GROMACS .gro file of C-alpha atoms in nm:
model
  271
    1LEU     CA    1  -2.518   7.540  12.478
    2GLU     CA    2  -2.610   7.291  12.207
    3ASN     CA    3  -2.982   7.256  12.283
    4SER     CA    4  -3.260   7.409  12.071
    5ASN     CA    5  -3.280   7.726  12.284
    6PRO     CA    6  -2.922   7.803  12.397
    7GLN     CA    7  -2.882   8.043  12.688
    8CYS     CA    8  -2.588   8.151  12.903
    9PHE     CA    9  -2.596   8.317  13.243
   10PHE     CA   10  -2.321   8.559  13.347
   11GLU     CA   11  -2.296   8.822  13.616
   12ASN     CA   12  -2.196   9.116  13.397
   13GLU     CA   13  -2.182   9.241  13.041
   14ASN     CA   14  -1.802   9.207  13.015
   15ALA     CA   15  -1.841   8.834  13.072
   16ALA     CA   16  -2.087   8.818  12.785
   17ILE     CA   17  -1.844   9.004  12.561
   18PHE     CA   18  -1.575   8.749  12.637
   19LEU     CA   19  -1.821   8.471  12.559
   20TYR     CA   20  -1.871   8.620  12.217
   21ILE     CA   21  -1.494   8.646  12.165
   22SER     CA   22  -1.441   8.288  12.275
   23SER     CA   23  -1.696   8.172  12.020
   24ILE     CA   24  -1.527   8.375  11.745
   25PHE     CA   25  -1.187   8.219  11.812
   26GLY     CA   26  -1.323   7.870  11.867
   27VAL     CA   27  -1.226   7.842  12.232
   28LEU     CA   28  -1.587   7.756  12.315
   29LYS     CA   29  -1.849   7.608  12.086
   30VAL     CA   30  -2.104   7.884  12.125
   31ASP     CA   31  -2.361   7.992  11.872
   32ILE     CA   32  -2.315   8.365  11.819
   33GLY     CA   33  -2.693   8.395  11.848
   34THR     CA   34  -2.700   8.245  12.195
   35LYS     CA   35  -2.913   8.444  12.437
   36ILE     CA   36  -2.704   8.607  12.707
   37TRP     CA   37  -2.837   8.678  13.053
   38TYR     CA   38  -2.655   8.875  13.322
   39THR     CA   39  -2.839   8.747  13.627
   40GLY     CA   40  -2.582   8.498  13.755
   41GLY     CA   41  -2.369   8.198  13.659
   42ASN     CA   42  -2.495   7.842  13.666
   43ASN     CA   43  -2.243   7.655  13.450
   44PRO     CA   44  -1.912   7.595  13.635
   45PHE     CA   45  -1.743   7.420  13.340
   46LEU     CA   46  -1.827   7.705  13.102
   47LEU     CA   47  -1.715   7.964  13.357
   48ARG     CA   48  -1.383   7.780  13.402
   49GLN     CA   49  -1.326   7.783  13.023
   50PHE     CA   50  -1.421   8.148  13.014
   51ARG     CA   51  -1.181   8.239  13.294
   52ASP     CA   52  -0.893   8.065  13.113
   53PHE     CA   53  -0.970   8.255  12.796
   54LYS     CA   54  -0.996   8.588  12.980
   55ARG     CA   55  -0.665   8.520  13.156
   56ALA     CA   56  -0.498   8.476  12.815
   57PHE     CA   57  -0.627   8.820  12.715
   58ASP     CA   58  -0.531   8.978  13.048
   59PHE     CA   59  -0.168   8.866  13.030
   60ALA     CA   60  -0.106   8.894  12.654
   61SER     CA   61   0.208   9.095  12.573
   62ASP     CA   62   0.022   9.312  12.320
   63HIS     CA   63  -0.211   9.593  12.414
   64ILE     CA   64  -0.572   9.463  12.371
   65ILE     CA   65  -0.893   9.659  12.414
   66ILE     CA   66  -1.257   9.589  12.333
   67THR     CA   67  -1.501   9.869  12.254
   68ASP     CA   68  -1.872   9.885  12.189
   69PRO     CA   69  -1.990   9.989  11.838
   70LYS     CA   70  -1.954  10.356  11.937
   71GLY     CA   71  -1.589  10.312  12.035
   72VAL     CA   72  -1.638  10.321  12.412
   73ILE     CA   73  -1.391  10.093  12.591
   74VAL     CA   74  -1.550   9.804  12.783
   75TYR     CA   75  -1.231   9.601  12.836
   76ALA     CA   76  -0.856   9.668  12.849
   77ASN     CA   77  -0.578   9.425  12.938
   78LYS     CA   78  -0.270   9.477  13.153
   79ALA     CA   79  -0.046   9.546  12.852
   80ALA     CA   80  -0.273   9.837  12.752
   81GLU     CA   81  -0.222   9.975  13.102
   82ARG     CA   82   0.156   9.928  13.084
   83ILE     CA   83   0.199  10.072  12.733
   84THR     CA   84  -0.033  10.374  12.754
   85GLY     CA   85   0.036  10.462  13.119
   86TYR     CA   86  -0.339  10.487  13.193
   87THR     CA   87  -0.493  10.252  13.448
   88ILE     CA   88  -0.763  10.013  13.336
   89GLN     CA   89  -1.012  10.209  13.547
   90GLU     CA   90  -0.913  10.529  13.363
   91MET     CA   91  -0.966  10.360  13.026
   92LEU     CA   92  -1.303  10.195  13.088
   93GLY     CA   93  -1.588  10.409  12.961
   94LYS     CA   94  -1.348  10.628  12.759
   95ARG     CA   95  -1.245  10.615  12.394
   96PRO     CA   96  -0.903  10.518  12.252
   97SER     CA   97  -0.851  10.887  12.173
   98LEU     CA   98  -0.746  10.904  12.540
   99TRP     CA   99  -0.396  10.807  12.419
  100GLY     CA  100  -0.453  10.847  12.044
  101GLY     CA  101  -0.591  11.130  11.837
  102ARG     CA  102  -0.256  11.225  11.684
  103MET     CA  103  -0.341  11.129  11.326
  104SER     CA  104  -0.518  11.355  11.075
  105GLN     CA  105  -0.896  11.393  11.059
  106ASP     CA  106  -0.891  11.235  10.712
  107PHE     CA  107  -0.717  10.931  10.859
  108TYR     CA  108  -0.980  10.884  11.131
  109ARG     CA  109  -1.269  10.933  10.887
  110ALA     CA  110  -1.126  10.660  10.662
  111PHE     CA  111  -1.051  10.441  10.968
  112TRP     CA  112  -1.407  10.452  11.107
  113LYS     CA  113  -1.561  10.412  10.764
  114LYS     CA  114  -1.362  10.094  10.710
  115ILE     CA  115  -1.426   9.920  11.042
  116LYS     CA  116  -1.794  10.023  11.052
  117SER     CA  117  -1.835   9.858  10.712
  118GLY     CA  118  -1.719   9.532  10.876
  119LYS     CA  119  -1.365   9.532  10.737
  120ILE     CA  120  -1.045   9.475  10.935
  121PHE     CA  121  -0.807   9.769  10.973
  122ALA     CA  122  -0.430   9.720  10.988
  123GLY     CA  123  -0.170   9.995  10.987
  124GLU     CA  124   0.081  10.205  11.180
  125ILE     CA  125  -0.024  10.503  11.391
  126THR     CA  126   0.128  10.740  11.645
  127ASN     CA  127   0.001  10.756  12.004
  128LYS     CA  128   0.085  10.950  12.320
  129ARG     CA  129   0.137  10.797  12.664
  130LYS     CA  130  -0.004  10.951  12.980
  131ASN     CA  131   0.340  11.096  13.060
  132GLY     CA  132   0.343  11.280  12.725
  133GLU     CA  133   0.583  11.044  12.545
  134VAL     CA  134   0.495  10.988  12.179
  135TYR     CA  135   0.528  10.633  12.047
  136ASP     CA  136   0.451  10.431  11.733
  137VAL     CA  137   0.227  10.125  11.720
  138GLU     CA  138   0.114   9.864  11.474
  139LEU     CA  139  -0.266   9.862  11.504
  140HIS     CA  140  -0.516   9.590  11.410
  141VAL     CA  141  -0.890   9.646  11.465
  142THR     CA  142  -1.139   9.366  11.400
  143PRO     CA  143  -1.518   9.417  11.396
  144VAL     CA  144  -1.711   9.127  11.553
  145LYS     CA  145  -2.066   9.070  11.429
  146ASP     CA  146  -2.362   8.873  11.558
  147ALA     CA  147  -2.560   8.613  11.361
  148HIS     CA  148  -2.754   8.891  11.186
  149GLY     CA  149  -2.444   9.073  11.063
  150LYS     CA  150  -2.472   9.355  11.316
  151ILE     CA  151  -2.144   9.478  11.467
  152ARG     CA  152  -2.149   9.406  11.840
  153PHE     CA  153  -1.802   9.532  11.932
  154PHE     CA  154  -1.449   9.601  11.805
  155VAL     CA  155  -1.134   9.422  11.917
  156GLY     CA  156  -0.825   9.645  11.894
  157ILE     CA  157  -0.471   9.508  11.924
  158GLU     CA  158  -0.172   9.743  11.940
  159ARG     CA  159   0.196   9.650  11.934
  160ASP     CA  160   0.453   9.910  12.041
  161ILE     CA  161   0.708   9.931  11.758
  162SER     CA  162   0.891  10.244  11.876
  163GLU     CA  163   1.211  10.059  11.969
  164HIS     CA  164   1.205   9.860  11.646
  165LYS     CA  165   1.170  10.179  11.440
  166ARG     CA  166   1.444  10.349  11.642
  167MET     CA  167   1.683  10.061  11.571
  168ASN     CA  168   1.595  10.073  11.201
  169ARG     CA  169   1.668  10.447  11.194
  170SER     CA  170   2.003  10.389  11.366
  171LYS     CA  171   2.090  10.117  11.114
  172THR     CA  172   1.994  10.344  10.824
  173GLU     CA  173   2.200  10.632  10.961
  174PHE     CA  174   2.498  10.398  11.008
  175VAL     CA  175   2.475  10.270  10.649
  176SER     CA  176   2.450  10.627  10.523
  177LEU     CA  177   2.753  10.738  10.728
  178VAL     CA  178   2.968  10.442  10.620
  179SER     CA  179   2.871  10.490  10.256
  180HIS     CA  180   2.972  10.856  10.267
  181GLN     CA  181   3.302  10.767  10.434
  182LEU     CA  182   3.378  10.505  10.168
  183GLN     CA  183   3.332  10.756   9.889
  184SER     CA  184   3.643  10.957   9.980
  185PRO     CA  185   3.905  10.679   9.932
  186LEU     CA  186   3.726  10.563   9.618
  187VAL     CA  187   3.754  10.910   9.469
  188VAL     CA  188   4.128  10.913   9.547
  189MET     CA  189   4.177  10.567   9.391
  190LYS     CA  190   3.982  10.671   9.083
  191TRP     CA  191   4.187  10.990   9.044
  192TYR     CA  192   4.525  10.810   9.071
  193LEU     CA  193   4.418  10.539   8.827
  194GLU     CA  194   4.306  10.794   8.573
  195MET     CA  195   4.635  10.979   8.615
  196LEU     CA  196   4.841  10.663   8.559
  197LEU     CA  197   4.641  10.562   8.253
  198SER     CA  198   4.634  10.905   8.091
  199GLU     CA  199   4.975  11.057   8.173
  200ARG     CA  200   5.202  10.753   8.128
  201PRO     CA  201   5.029  10.515   7.886
  202LYS     CA  202   5.343  10.458   7.676
  203ARG     CA  203   5.555  10.360   7.978
  204LEU     CA  204   5.310  10.085   8.075
  205ARG     CA  205   5.352   9.734   7.952
  206PRO     CA  206   5.033   9.578   7.803
  207SER     CA  207   4.991   9.356   8.106
  208GLN     CA  208   5.030   9.652   8.343
  209LYS     CA  209   4.777   9.855   8.151
  210LYS     CA  210   4.536   9.563   8.153
  211TYR     CA  211   4.564   9.526   8.531
  212LEU     CA  212   4.515   9.898   8.586
  213LEU     CA  213   4.205   9.897   8.364
  214GLU     CA  214   4.063   9.604   8.561
  215LEU     CA  215   4.138   9.787   8.885
  216GLN     CA  216   3.965  10.096   8.747
  217ALA     CA  217   3.660   9.888   8.652
  218ALA     CA  218   3.653   9.737   9.002
  219THR     CA  219   3.668  10.090   9.147
  220PHE     CA  220   3.369  10.194   8.937
  221ARG     CA  221   3.176   9.887   9.056
  222MET     CA  222   3.261   9.966   9.417
  223LYS     CA  223   3.145  10.325   9.368
  224SER     CA  224   2.820  10.193   9.219
  225LEU     CA  225   2.773   9.965   9.522
  226VAL     CA  226   2.830  10.255   9.762
  227ASN     CA  227   2.576  10.464   9.571
  228SER     CA  228   2.327  10.176   9.596
  229LEU     CA  229   2.377  10.163   9.974
  230LEU     CA  230   2.312  10.538   9.988
  231ASP     CA  231   1.996  10.491   9.782
  232VAL     CA  232   1.872  10.225  10.027
  233SER     CA  233   1.937  10.453  10.324
  234ARG     CA  234   1.752  10.737  10.146
  235LEU     CA  235   1.455  10.508  10.083
  236ASP     CA  236   1.443  10.413  10.453
  237MET     CA  237   1.453  10.781  10.546
  238GLY     CA  238   1.180  10.865  10.296
  239VAL     CA  239   1.406  11.064  10.063
  240VAL     CA  240   1.395  10.920   9.710
  241PHE     CA  241   1.601  11.033   9.411
  242GLN     CA  242   1.537  10.885   9.068
  243ASP     CA  243   1.804  10.879   8.799
  244VAL     CA  244   1.651  10.700   8.502
  245SER     CA  245   1.878  10.625   8.205
  246LEU     CA  246   1.909  10.379   7.918
  247ILE     CA  247   2.155  10.093   7.968
  248ASP     CA  248   2.307   9.830   7.742
  249PRO     CA  249   2.269   9.480   7.895
  250ALA     CA  250   2.575   9.365   7.699
  251ASP     CA  251   2.792   9.616   7.886
  252ILE     CA  252   2.664   9.485   8.219
  253LEU     CA  253   2.736   9.125   8.120
  254LYS     CA  254   3.088   9.215   8.006
  255SER     CA  255   3.147   9.394   8.336
  256VAL     CA  256   3.032   9.088   8.534
  257VAL     CA  257   3.255   8.856   8.332
  258GLN     CA  258   3.554   9.088   8.375
  259SER     CA  259   3.504   9.105   8.750
  260ARG     CA  260   3.517   8.724   8.766
  261ASN     CA  261   3.797   8.681   8.512
  262VAL     CA  262   4.049   8.530   8.759
  263GLU     CA  263   3.803   8.259   8.874
  264ILE     CA  264   3.704   8.191   8.513
  265MET     CA  265   4.066   8.136   8.410
  266LYS     CA  266   4.143   7.916   8.712
  267LYS     CA  267   3.844   7.692   8.643
  268LYS     CA  268   3.908   7.700   8.268
  269ILE     CA  269   3.554   7.804   8.196
  270ARG     CA  270   3.483   7.893   7.835
  271LEU     CA  271   3.220   8.156   7.763
   0.00000   0.00000   0.00000
């Protein structure tokens, strides 16, 4: 492969495609401009390296396909078969729209424009298995070019993230539920504190009033924390509410100091 006129002999075009891939990832030291012939193999060492590389693709946990520049599938691994539900024989010669095609036309126009310009695509899309089940994947498509800059094929890698997204939704729903449940006792605490401070202020000793005010401030902080948790759950669910207002940093600092007053006194910290 390192002589002045490098040539490789393989039995079929798929083998040549894997040779190109192996050169891209550095598994084999192959000039991308090497002439490829499909008339038969005459290099046992090279074939052994090639078989090892192909086996890594075949048994990878992620769905991997290779298409020609027109998007026709020339290779699919076992994970693609397992995830989509289509056999490798059913995929070969077809396009990825066999299990895809669920995104908008604008999405696919932008997708093809990007990868045909030689850029890598990365993003999340929705697909449909052979049995009709819809699932989400993280998709990466890499164009592979020859020595002259011409795109020879595309390598597509898909990772099924349906379970991961389902768990995230469950976590978000749990946070939202807990936050709503916490609001009820906080409202009751707030109401009783306000009643004690407003209806019987003269009956309270200064120390009692001070403790009640600190408890009231802690209740407000807890309510703010619960609201923040609700905001996070809304963000995860794609529902965003903005409440923009002016704040005084001095008030925030005073609130922080008050909330840590007991520790400050114990450690005799002077602020």
